[in-house]
Amino acid sequence: MNPLTFAARRLGAALIILLILIATMFTLSHLSNTDPAHAYLGAGASKAAVAAERVKLGLNLPITTQFLHYVGNLLHGNLGVSYRTRNPVTQDLAEYLPATMELAFYAIILALLLGLALGIATAARWRGARILKFVMVSGASAPLFLLALLGILLFYGHLGWLPATGRTSIPNPPTGPTGFLTIDAILAGRFNVLLNALQHLIMPATVLAIGPAVSIGRVLRGSLVTVLREDYVRTARSKGLRDRAVLLRHALRNALGPALSMTGLQAGLLLAGDVVVEQIFAWPGIGYYAAQSIPVGDFPAISGVTLVLGLFYVLINALVDILQRVADPRVRA
Amino acid sequence: MKRHITRIVAMTAALFASAATLAACAGATTGTTSQSGSSTSSAAASSHVLNAAFTADTQPPDPDVFYAGQGLAITTSVYQGLVQYAPNTSLHKIVPDLATSWSVSPNGLTYTFQLRSGVLFHDGAPFTSAAVAASFNRRLAVNQAPAYMLADLASVATPSPQVAVVTLKKPNSAFLDYLASAYGPKMESPTALQAHAGSDHDQTWLKTHDAGTGPYFIASVVPGQKYVLKAFPGYWGPKPYYTTVNISIMPNMSTQQLELERGQLSIIMNDYLPGPAIQAFRSNPAFTVTEVPTLEMPMIWVNERSGIFASQTLRTDLAKAINRSSLVQSVFPGRATVSTQIYPNGVLPSGTATFDPTYNPRSLTTAVAKMSNKAVQLAYQADDPTSKLMANLLQAQLATTGLQVTVVAVPQATIYNWPGNPGPSLPNLLIETNWPDAYNPDTWARIVMTPTGGLNYLNCNVPAGTALLNAGQTATTTNQVAADYEKAGAAFARSGCWLPLANKEGTVVTPRWMGGISYQKAVPHTVIIADLHPR
């Protein structure tokens, strides 16, 4: 298929998915029988005050009208105003999103490196493979909150090596231009902030990365084991190629497809796990923002976060598809 | 191949070694406070920086908007009203704050306040009667939930800079309590309000700034992360020991617990520590656990509109079948007493408006035995572990009477949709903890027990109680007010629609060296930060 046609199809599918996502969210929020106007005003607000606020927020309008208003505003880049923070949701997302992106970025890198290492190491016949397999199964089974709490207890509470909360403990860190504290610190020449930010990143990023790393590693291992039995690998070995060359130049490239697909899937799942991790590590990202917004039925905030996460999920999967085409010429056929 | 695999494993190990090195470097900076407990304690004890935490970001700390819990630590440190509740007492006593004295006309319509001189707002403007008018007017203009406290306001006259005369449209016996409430009208600088009014009566500006007269001002706000308060040098009262107060947002209480243990936090005053953690701090000699009185009241709402509790007799039997003493002891050991009145503790003198059924499940057991449908749905607020625990224990207690109780977790925003929307989908019982806005029966019963109340979750209607409450609100003599509120409370208690469980205290945990823990009763989260200091 023509690459442009492929990209256009992917984009069209992504837009349809996002629209369905918004409609589903909207329907669910209205089926849940919540009263965000009451939550907006506070617990003791009188019925009269709540009724007046419902009118102000447009919550008294028919659901279809509310949906059309929402989509119309969305097309103008307006995600509404958060009932909880009372700020425009776009402003809130701009505030919280960089923290999540930075955490997810380092977690994905870590997951990829660990996944590759685990996959390659366990695909081979050597003494440590069984132990590594055990670690993989255990890692995949451990819930995120447990890993996070154990990490805090051990590395913060017991050993005192790592900080437990936040992005940095240094006052007045740089706030731009990228929103990635590690990069902004370098740009501002504040290397103490860089070091401190990396220290704060280690635990949450590792906790987030362990699950995806194990999944990537398991898929890569399965794929490698299959590929290493192929005739062309035997041929390559019989030609006298070294094991390293056979593995990296021939087997790994052909085995990467499923692992890359799994990386895309795991990146999406990682963003879902991000909500738990951000809560426990007090990481001021959109997962934390969403977790605070859900109990009070803050639909604009929840939908804004869902939309952003949905967008990333779709984009990541599209990117994985493209990378697969690059990595494995058979996919192009 | 083996050699290659070994190399990959070695490279992965190197990656983790790098992380460990970084972590070790981190230890050099983050671990200083924990490596040596005594030096940490002495350093923290002599510091003029107080570190505290909220479990969630709060509503904007704008006194005319704020109507929540934890953020009171900010609003009550930054703003002051004309009057306040006497600190460190469970007695209902209103004392001066920015007004030094006041008088009320015999018809209950006119309140004349003598104002304190020498008071400065945080923008440097002097506090005068003009601020009373501006602050009251703003509250009405903003028209958010706390605006109801000034609904009866007719005018504010300013005959002199130190005198303000407030006139009401009709008498309101709760008016002084409204003014003393933590959610009551606070004094805001007219010059600041004018300078930053924008198109929303300063609401945007007051999300991150303040216009108060309190011992602290809001120095900075990082949304969702941190509030920093600084001591106001021009404060008219005693200067606080802590010149900087950092309030971080830490959703996880286990993390907060560890941060306090390692000296990163100076105090936990948000009252969300689970029982075992409180017990652990109690048995740790390095910490002090202080219980401060509040008006918080865990309670059961009973649905009279549908299901088996439509009968008042059965509601009364239900009240008797609950072993409240056992429930309170299990959920709040050493942190609550069993309620004996329909109003929170101390709002009316003990022995009045009583609700104190003697535990006896026999009548409910007998009634349930004759029922064909024994199913009961018991709801609790989904994100409140204490309510969940209470619900589970209550389920076990009621099971012994033969009732088949199903416990359901319901999000708070869904519970908020129940008042005014009675229907078959509402549960038979709801268990939740709430508190009144002020030390006055009206601020509890009107919100929780009347048809217009926002917390009358299961829509129970007791016309006699509502009428007496209205009479008490407009009565002009102290005796008549007390009599009406007492009778109203008795009517609400008789209905069996609300079953108070406990008078709950607030738990404050501090390092042993921390002193000056004082409080203002009426609502939770009202430890007075300005009074804290090392022993």
Short mmCIF file of C-alpha atoms in Angstrom, two decimals, chain B residues 69-260:
data_model
loop_
_atom_site.label_atom_id
_atom_site.label_comp_id
_atom_site.label_asym_id
_atom_site.label_seq_id
_atom_site.Cartn_x
_atom_site.Cartn_y
_atom_site.Cartn_z
CA GLY B 69 -12.41 20.74 54.12
CA GLN B 70 -8.62 20.70 54.09
CA GLY B 71 -8.19 24.12 52.45
CA LEU B 72 -9.51 25.69 55.66
CA ALA B 73 -5.89 25.52 56.84
CA ILE B 74 -5.17 28.21 54.23
CA THR B 75 -8.31 30.35 54.37
CA THR B 76 -8.33 30.54 58.16
CA SER B 77 -4.64 31.48 58.24
CA VAL B 78 -4.97 34.18 55.62
CA TYR B 79 -8.38 35.74 56.27
CA GLN B 80 -10.19 36.97 59.34
CA GLY B 81 -13.80 37.83 60.02
CA LEU B 82 -15.48 40.32 62.31
CA VAL B 83 -15.98 37.72 65.03
CA GLN B 84 -14.69 34.21 65.70
CA TYR B 85 -15.26 31.21 67.94
CA ALA B 86 -13.23 31.18 71.13
CA PRO B 87 -10.23 28.90 70.54
CA ASN B 88 -9.41 25.81 72.58
CA THR B 89 -12.82 25.32 74.09
CA SER B 90 -15.77 23.12 73.30
CA LEU B 91 -18.10 25.84 74.55
CA HIS B 92 -20.12 27.82 72.07
CA LYS B 93 -18.63 31.24 72.62
CA ILE B 94 -18.27 34.03 70.05
CA VAL B 95 -15.38 36.40 70.70
CA PRO B 96 -13.93 39.43 68.89
CA ASP B 97 -11.75 39.14 65.82
CA LEU B 98 -11.63 42.23 63.60
CA ALA B 99 -14.57 43.70 65.50
CA THR B 100 -13.75 44.53 69.11
CA SER B 101 -17.37 44.64 70.24
CA TRP B 102 -20.88 44.56 68.84
CA SER B 103 -24.47 45.08 69.77
CA VAL B 104 -27.72 43.70 68.38
CA SER B 105 -30.96 45.70 68.25
CA PRO B 106 -33.90 44.25 70.22
CA ASN B 107 -35.77 43.44 66.99
CA GLY B 108 -32.78 41.39 65.81
CA LEU B 109 -32.40 43.39 62.61
CA THR B 110 -29.45 45.69 63.27
CA TYR B 111 -25.91 44.68 64.24
CA THR B 112 -23.47 47.44 65.12
CA PHE B 113 -19.76 46.52 65.08
CA GLN B 114 -16.91 48.54 66.60
CA LEU B 115 -13.91 47.72 64.43
CA ARG B 116 -10.34 47.06 65.47
CA SER B 117 -7.91 49.85 64.64
CA GLY B 118 -4.35 49.41 63.45
CA VAL B 119 -5.19 46.45 61.22
CA LEU B 120 -3.56 46.25 57.80
CA PHE B 121 -4.55 44.20 54.81
CA HIS B 122 -1.80 42.27 53.08
CA ASP B 123 -1.68 44.92 50.34
CA GLY B 124 -0.95 47.56 53.00
CA ALA B 125 -4.40 49.15 53.00
CA PRO B 126 -5.87 49.92 56.45
CA PHE B 127 -8.90 47.96 57.62
CA THR B 128 -11.96 50.20 57.94
CA SER B 129 -15.72 49.86 57.76
CA ALA B 130 -15.50 50.26 53.97
CA ALA B 131 -13.99 46.77 53.87
CA VAL B 132 -17.04 45.33 55.65
CA ALA B 133 -19.35 46.69 52.96
CA ALA B 134 -17.02 45.66 50.13
CA SER B 135 -16.53 42.15 51.49
CA PHE B 136 -20.22 41.54 52.12
CA ASN B 137 -21.13 42.89 48.69
CA ARG B 138 -18.55 40.70 46.98
CA ARG B 139 -19.85 37.57 48.67
CA LEU B 140 -23.32 38.31 47.35
CA ALA B 141 -22.01 39.20 43.88
CA VAL B 142 -19.93 36.02 43.61
CA ASN B 143 -23.03 34.11 44.77
CA GLN B 144 -21.40 30.76 45.44
CA ALA B 145 -22.44 28.28 48.12
CA PRO B 146 -21.41 30.34 51.21
CA ALA B 147 -23.43 33.33 49.95
CA TYR B 148 -26.51 31.98 51.75
CA MET B 149 -25.09 33.35 54.99
CA LEU B 150 -25.78 36.88 53.76
CA ALA B 151 -29.08 36.12 52.03
CA ASP B 152 -30.96 38.22 54.60
CA LEU B 153 -28.62 41.21 54.31
CA ALA B 154 -30.42 44.53 53.67
CA SER B 155 -27.53 47.00 53.92
CA VAL B 156 -24.14 47.82 55.42
CA ALA B 157 -23.80 51.39 56.69
CA THR B 158 -20.40 52.93 57.45
CA PRO B 159 -21.04 55.91 59.76
CA SER B 160 -17.34 56.08 60.64
CA PRO B 161 -14.16 54.20 59.63
CA GLN B 162 -14.33 52.19 62.86
CA VAL B 163 -18.06 51.48 62.92
CA ALA B 164 -20.08 49.25 60.61
CA VAL B 165 -23.84 48.84 60.91
CA VAL B 166 -25.29 45.75 59.33
CA THR B 167 -29.04 45.62 58.76
CA LEU B 168 -30.95 42.44 57.94
CA LYS B 169 -34.23 42.10 56.06
CA LYS B 170 -35.55 39.75 58.74
CA PRO B 171 -34.18 38.50 62.04
CA ASN B 172 -31.78 35.58 61.80
CA SER B 173 -30.67 34.09 65.10
CA ALA B 174 -27.79 32.29 63.33
CA PHE B 175 -26.31 35.49 61.86
CA LEU B 176 -23.50 35.95 64.40
CA ASP B 177 -22.63 32.26 64.01
CA TYR B 178 -22.44 32.78 60.26
CA LEU B 179 -19.97 35.61 60.86
CA ALA B 180 -17.92 33.44 63.24
CA SER B 181 -17.96 30.42 60.93
CA ALA B 182 -14.79 29.33 59.16
CA TYR B 183 -16.88 29.61 55.99
CA GLY B 184 -18.37 32.94 57.04
CA PRO B 185 -17.77 36.34 55.44
CA LYS B 186 -14.12 37.37 55.79
CA MET B 187 -12.71 40.83 55.46
CA GLU B 188 -11.12 41.56 52.09
CA SER B 189 -9.13 44.59 51.07
CA PRO B 190 -11.33 46.94 49.01
CA THR B 191 -8.28 48.27 47.17
CA ALA B 192 -7.12 44.78 46.22
CA LEU B 193 -10.63 43.81 45.18
CA GLN B 194 -10.90 46.90 43.01
CA ALA B 195 -7.49 46.40 41.42
CA HIS B 196 -8.04 42.77 40.43
CA ALA B 197 -11.80 42.59 39.90
CA GLY B 198 -11.59 41.51 36.25
CA SER B 199 -14.87 40.21 34.92
CA ASP B 200 -15.46 37.68 37.69
CA HIS B 201 -15.28 39.72 40.91
CA ASP B 202 -11.60 38.79 41.53
CA GLN B 203 -12.26 35.05 41.39
CA THR B 204 -9.37 34.38 38.99
CA TRP B 205 -6.94 36.51 40.97
CA LEU B 206 -7.93 35.06 44.33
CA LYS B 207 -7.13 31.54 43.16
CA THR B 208 -3.46 32.32 43.61
CA HIS B 209 -3.42 35.47 45.77
CA ASP B 210 -5.24 36.80 48.78
CA ALA B 211 -6.75 40.01 50.10
CA GLY B 212 -6.90 39.22 53.80
CA THR B 213 -5.60 40.50 57.14
CA GLY B 214 -4.49 37.19 58.68
CA PRO B 215 -1.09 36.25 60.12
CA TYR B 216 -0.11 34.70 56.78
CA PHE B 217 -0.41 35.70 53.14
CA ILE B 218 -0.37 33.47 50.08
CA ALA B 219 3.15 33.78 48.69
CA SER B 220 2.84 31.31 45.82
CA VAL B 221 0.62 28.61 44.42
CA VAL B 222 1.73 25.83 42.10
CA PRO B 223 -1.59 24.29 41.05
CA GLY B 224 -1.94 20.72 42.17
CA GLN B 225 1.45 20.74 43.88
CA LYS B 226 2.06 23.32 46.52
CA TYR B 227 0.81 26.34 48.45
CA VAL B 228 3.34 28.56 50.18
CA LEU B 229 2.23 30.90 52.94
CA LYS B 230 4.51 33.55 54.41
CA ALA B 231 4.13 35.39 57.69
CA PHE B 232 2.73 38.88 57.14
CA PRO B 233 5.15 41.41 58.70
CA GLY B 234 2.36 43.95 59.26
CA TYR B 235 0.09 41.54 61.14
CA TRP B 236 -1.71 43.27 64.02
CA GLY B 237 -1.63 40.26 66.39
CA PRO B 238 1.15 38.10 67.85
CA LYS B 239 3.74 37.16 65.24
CA PRO B 240 3.66 33.47 64.31
CA TYR B 241 6.77 31.36 64.95
CA TYR B 242 6.72 29.79 61.51
CA THR B 243 7.54 32.38 58.90
CA THR B 244 7.00 30.01 55.97
CA VAL B 245 4.35 27.33 55.65
CA ASN B 246 4.70 24.89 52.76
CA ILE B 247 1.60 22.85 52.04
CA SER B 248 2.21 20.10 49.48
CA ILE B 249 -0.37 17.88 47.82
CA MET B 250 0.33 14.25 48.71
CA PRO B 251 -2.61 12.00 47.90
CA ASN B 252 -1.20 8.89 49.54
CA MET B 253 -1.41 8.80 53.34
CA SER B 254 1.28 6.11 53.63
CA THR B 255 3.65 8.49 51.88
CA GLN B 256 2.65 11.29 54.24
CA GLN B 257 3.25 8.99 57.18
CA LEU B 258 6.76 8.19 55.94
CA GLU B 259 7.49 11.85 55.23
CA LEU B 260 6.53 12.76 58.79
#
